Amino acid sequence: MPPSPLSQDAHPPLAGFGEVHDLGTVVSIDGTTLRLDPKAYVHCTPVFGDSTGPCLDGYRIDDLGAEIREYQLTPTVRFTFSVAPEKYETGDLTDLRNFAASTPGKLVMLQSDASARVIAVGQPWLP
């Protein structure tokens, strides 16, 4: 059964990315296996004057406390990454590996094909 996409409210925006099937931070990439620490994107109400609280600009990222998930990447995986606020470039598996090695703990979204292999990884824009 193909993976079900997350609802639009379940992930940060990334224009043109397509369906999002999971959200989390990359733990590692070994070969074509991506390990993801799953996260939840939660809309919330900011508290006026609280710039250090858990609700920033109407959202927060919650740890799900779930086990690390493993995904198989297609060799032609597309990686969309931020180069400036709301400006993106597209790369390949090598770019994704370099990103994971140089910036651990960054939030990513995954898009999968019908056989649950990851065909796209995107670094979403967070306000």
C-alpha positions as a Python dict, from the first residue, in 0.01 Angstrom:
ca = {
    (1, 'M'): (0, 0, 0),
    (2, 'P'): (145, 343, -91),
    (3, 'P'): (224, 577, 197),
    (4, 'S'): (-46, 826, 296),
    (5, 'P'): (43, 1193, 267),
    (6, 'L'): (38, 1414, 575),
    (7, 'S'): (-224, 1687, 583),
    (8, 'Q'): (-113, 2039, 487),
    (9, 'D'): (-136, 2142, 854),
    (10, 'A'): (99, 1862, 959),
    (11, 'H'): (415, 2010, 810),
    (12, 'P'): (585, 2345, 742),
    (13, 'P'): (551, 2493, 395),
    (14, 'L'): (782, 2418, 105),
    (15, 'A'): (635, 2547, -220),
    (16, 'G'): (636, 2300, -505),
    (17, 'F'): (754, 2007, -295),
    (18, 'G'): (445, 1790, -346),
    (19, 'E'): (300, 1542, -101),
    (20, 'V'): (475, 1505, 235),
    (21, 'H'): (479, 1158, 390),
    (22, 'D'): (694, 1213, 698),
    (23, 'L'): (871, 1486, 894),
    (24, 'G'): (1172, 1473, 1123),
    (25, 'T'): (1542, 1532, 1165),
    (26, 'V'): (1804, 1331, 980),
    (27, 'V'): (2008, 1116, 1216),
    (28, 'S'): (2230, 961, 948),
    (29, 'I'): (2254, 840, 591),
    (30, 'D'): (2439, 515, 524),
    (31, 'G'): (2446, 423, 157),
    (32, 'T'): (2085, 474, 56),
    (33, 'T'): (1937, 425, 404),
    (34, 'L'): (1816, 742, 573),
    (35, 'R'): (1751, 734, 949),
    (36, 'L'): (1497, 988, 1069),
    (37, 'D'): (1403, 1102, 1419),
    (38, 'P'): (1029, 1170, 1366),
    (39, 'K'): (888, 1506, 1473),
    (40, 'A'): (546, 1673, 1481),
    (41, 'Y'): (472, 2021, 1346),
    (42, 'V'): (225, 2176, 1587),
    (43, 'H'): (34, 2500, 1536),
    (44, 'C'): (8, 2699, 1859),
    (45, 'T'): (-76, 3043, 1990),
    (46, 'P'): (226, 3257, 2074),
    (47, 'V'): (225, 3426, 2414),
    (48, 'F'): (279, 3800, 2381),
    (49, 'G'): (620, 3905, 2515),
    (50, 'D'): (749, 3547, 2550),
    (51, 'S'): (1030, 3524, 2295),
    (52, 'T'): (1181, 3214, 2458),
    (53, 'G'): (864, 3005, 2486),
    (54, 'P'): (792, 2686, 2296),
    (55, 'C'): (557, 2857, 2049),
    (56, 'L'): (751, 3059, 1792),
    (57, 'D'): (558, 3243, 1521),
    (58, 'G'): (256, 3016, 1564),
    (59, 'Y'): (428, 2678, 1546),
    (60, 'R'): (650, 2446, 1744),
    (61, 'I'): (829, 2123, 1662),
    (62, 'D'): (755, 1843, 1907),
    (63, 'D'): (961, 1528, 1959),
    (64, 'L'): (733, 1228, 1914),
    (65, 'G'): (940, 1007, 2141),
    (66, 'A'): (920, 738, 1874),
    (67, 'E'): (1200, 512, 1762),
    (68, 'I'): (1430, 622, 1483),
    (69, 'R'): (1272, 528, 1148),
    (70, 'E'): (1465, 394, 850),
    (71, 'Y'): (1382, 478, 490),
    (72, 'Q'): (1530, 362, 163),
    (73, 'L'): (1631, 646, -69),
    (74, 'T'): (1605, 606, -443),
    (75, 'P'): (1942, 660, -614),
    (76, 'T'): (1783, 955, -797),
    (77, 'V'): (1644, 1119, -480),
    (78, 'R'): (1586, 1493, -518),
    (79, 'F'): (1698, 1717, -232),
    (80, 'T'): (1548, 2066, -197),
    (81, 'F'): (1744, 2281, 46),
    (82, 'S'): (1731, 2638, 170),
    (83, 'V'): (2000, 2882, 61),
    (84, 'A'): (1825, 3195, 200),
    (85, 'P'): (1486, 3265, 358),
    (86, 'E'): (1230, 3115, 120),
    (87, 'K'): (1495, 3057, -151),
    (88, 'Y'): (1585, 2701, -247),
    (89, 'E'): (1815, 2497, -465),
    (90, 'T'): (1771, 2139, -576),
    (91, 'G'): (2041, 1878, -539),
    (92, 'D'): (2095, 1505, -545),
    (93, 'L'): (2196, 1223, -311),
    (94, 'T'): (2549, 1363, -270),
    (95, 'D'): (2409, 1702, -167),
    (96, 'L'): (2176, 1531, 81),
    (97, 'R'): (2463, 1333, 233),
    (98, 'N'): (2673, 1649, 266),
    (99, 'F'): (2379, 1832, 428),
    (100, 'A'): (2319, 1552, 678),
    (101, 'A'): (2689, 1538, 770),
    (102, 'S'): (2735, 1915, 805),
    (103, 'T'): (2406, 2020, 967),
    (104, 'P'): (2277, 1747, 1199),
    (105, 'G'): (1938, 1795, 1360),
    (106, 'K'): (1786, 2002, 1078),
    (107, 'L'): (1421, 1940, 1001),
    (108, 'V'): (1335, 1768, 671),
    (109, 'M'): (1025, 1641, 495),
    (110, 'L'): (1009, 1318, 299),
    (111, 'Q'): (812, 1230, -13),
    (112, 'S'): (780, 862, -102),
    (113, 'D'): (681, 663, -408),
    (114, 'A'): (420, 384, -416),
    (115, 'S'): (675, 131, -284),
    (116, 'A'): (760, 358, 16),
    (117, 'R'): (1106, 451, -115),
    (118, 'V'): (1197, 816, -60),
    (119, 'I'): (1204, 1008, -389),
    (120, 'A'): (1240, 1360, -244),
    (121, 'V'): (1374, 1521, 72),
    (122, 'G'): (1301, 1884, 143),
    (123, 'Q'): (1427, 2132, 398),
    (124, 'P'): (1114, 2331, 484),
    (125, 'W'): (1097, 2701, 549),
    (126, 'L'): (1013, 2784, 908),
    (127, 'P'): (908, 3141, 989),
}
